[in-house]
Amino acid sequence: MVEVRLEGVTKRFGRVTAVNNVNLTFGDGEFTALLGPSGSGKSTILYLVAGIYKPSKGRIYFGDRDVTDLMPNERNIGLVFQNYALYPHMTVYDNIAFPLKLRKTPPEVIRDKVLEVAKFLHIHELLDRYPAQLSGGQQQRVALARALVKEPEVLLLDEPLSNLDALLRIKIRSELKRIQKELGVTAIYVTHDQSEALAMADKVVVINRGVIQQEAPPDTIYNEPRNVFVASFIGSPPANIFPATMDYTEEPCINLPGGTRHCVEDEYAGVLWRMKPSKVIVGFRPEHAEIVENPVDGRPVIVGEVYTVEPLGRENIVTVASEDIHLKVITPPEVRPEAGELVYVAVEKGKLMLFDPQTEVNLRYIAREWSQGG
Amino acid sequence: MARRGRQALFFLLPMLILVVAFYILPLILTAWISFTPLTNWRVRDQLDDFVGLENYVNLYYLARYDPDFHKVLQTTLVFVTFTLFINVVGGLVLAILTYLIDERISLAYRLLWLLPRMTPLAVFGLLWYYFFYGGPQGTLNSFLLKLGVIDEPVRWGTDPAMLPYSAWAIIVFVNGLVGVSYGMIIFYSAFKNIPRELIIAARVDGARTWEVIRHILVPMVRWHIVFVTVWQLLSLITSYTHLFVLVQWSVVDKWYGTTLALYVFNTAFFDVKNQGFAAAAAVILVIIGSILGLVTLRIMRFSQMISPPRGDI
Ligand SMILES: Nc1ncnc2c1ncn2[C@@H]1O[C@H](COP(=O)(O)OP(=O)(O)OP(=O)(O)O)[C@@H](O)[C@H]1O
Ligand SMILES: [Mg+2]
């Protein structure tokens, strides 16, 4: 179909900068998730691609075509809204047929296309109903049908599942992915639900306050967050993040809370020697640590007191207090330490993340950029 | 069911009392008076003096043979039809314009259109009195004289050569100016309640401004259109205050400026003070109004718009 490219795009609303100097490429036929907290500028990016907003600065391209100054109807896009925005005074049939009618498509062609897309989405029995007579999931499909009937090159979805219940959401999520792959359409999917983004997307773009934080495949976003924001936004519960001082007497070592020390792996050593920060920000995922009774050699270990234990059935979330830092650890269900008990939190080898305290960027990325830059 | 009936009665009671006190009772009283020869408010002698259908028969003969009364009927028809059209369609057009333009300009624009409605009747009447005044000092005349469009002052609303159309044009224009803001306000607020996403969705689907108006804005306020139409129809049939001022100050011809409602008022309180006869005309007016109101609702398929409630609340 077509690749969508944003080059230096900024969008201001009065004094608010909703999107700030964004450079992004949405791959041809790829499913990209735009992930970020509320108010981060996700919908604004989507509306910029749709042509509903004009960028204050920068250009937008569909393939080689500069679409920056084109109206939405000149862009061949399909858009699904969070609240579906079905026309309440039209039947399902008329809702789906509306874009085609506006294009002055012959009535027989409209009929065929509407029936085809309705069958495809299993809503062909609802065509005579009004939107008010449909369930949330059915409305969602009608909205999708209305977007797809135009055979768009780019499909834009603004939190299309957020009004559905959890079970339906998981069901439709895989269906949506299948449809997208089947049609080969370039899809941009806005969500603030990280599990949705990680499960569906070929590529995830994390955004905060209008600035792109990271743009990567889901497993990279999860395993190698580019900065503190991404690490603390992704995961449930998100990564444990805390500051720590450094000690460079023999090799770079981190003074962990509770009084232990951990001397870093080689991949970080080079950067640390060069930068020599007196402090770093340390992070690790709750699922990459375990509670142990005796410190094990080589692994980073933090000493603390059990604060709470939340049993979730399949696993427990244990919160450990060390100095004034609370760390969460996911443990197997049988590990149930008593509150107040003294324990060791051991982090899996290589799973400790270190961030530059100034820029909050993952040191691993800084190291990589250096080795690339020479 | 009985319980729900009682509940409904409880909530409707205050309104019912008002309706009975200020509508049903006067209506009954009017109907009563229409069967008496009441003139000059000689209530004590004449209120129990029945003359049967005499007033109605007189009305019939008047309608049949009196040329002045014919003018009144024609004027009523023309006035109600055209003013209603201006009030509904004009109100819709104004609302669409104000909805589409920038909010600050829109506010000023709407206030401007509300001015005629906020102006006291006497001031408003005086304004048009000066405007359409037949002498050379009349605003319109002096303007056109200066421009050289006319050589002599024109008696706009009363010159027999231009009657009845000039008088009709003036009364429709003046009343339309007052009435159009009502529709504008109702439709504008209805437009404001349409979710923004619907308009955006239509834009993305490829609708130009005109198609957004036709396929989204207007259909979504059809309820309000029915309401404004019926409301304005009934109020045009029964209102007379602006016309009264225009006729009284001779801005327009007496008969081509008088509708049935004004005729009833003049007959009862002003010219001949024949209340019995006026009451008969008023009863006929109420009947016409009710029928027209129902017919309008029927034509606009009101019943189809009331969708059954989704729950049994
Ligand atoms: N039309 C507008 N006028 C003024 N400010 C706006 C407008 N649209 C968005 N904003 C502002 O721009 C910022 C980004 O908004 P946006 O709608 O893109 O957020 P979002 O990431 O979609 O959030 P959510 O998850 O809550 O939908 C917010 O601060 C918002 O207040
Ligand atoms: Mg949004």
PDB file of C-alpha atoms and ligand atoms in Angstrom, chain A residues 42-43 82 158-159 190, ligand 2:
ATOM      1  CA  LYS A  42      -1.360  10.364  20.276  1.00  0.00           C
ATOM      2  CA  SER A  43      -4.689  11.461  18.843  1.00  0.00           C
ATOM      3  CA  GLN A  82     -12.731   5.858  20.133  1.00  0.00           C
ATOM      4  CA  ASP A 158      -7.985   5.875  17.785  1.00  0.00           C
ATOM      5  CA  GLU A 159      -8.349   3.610  20.827  1.00  0.00           C
ATOM      6  CA  VAL A 190      -3.487   4.634  19.060  1.00  0.00           C
TER       7      VAL A 190
HETATM    8 MG    MG C   2      -6.827  10.607  22.277  1.00  0.00          MG
END
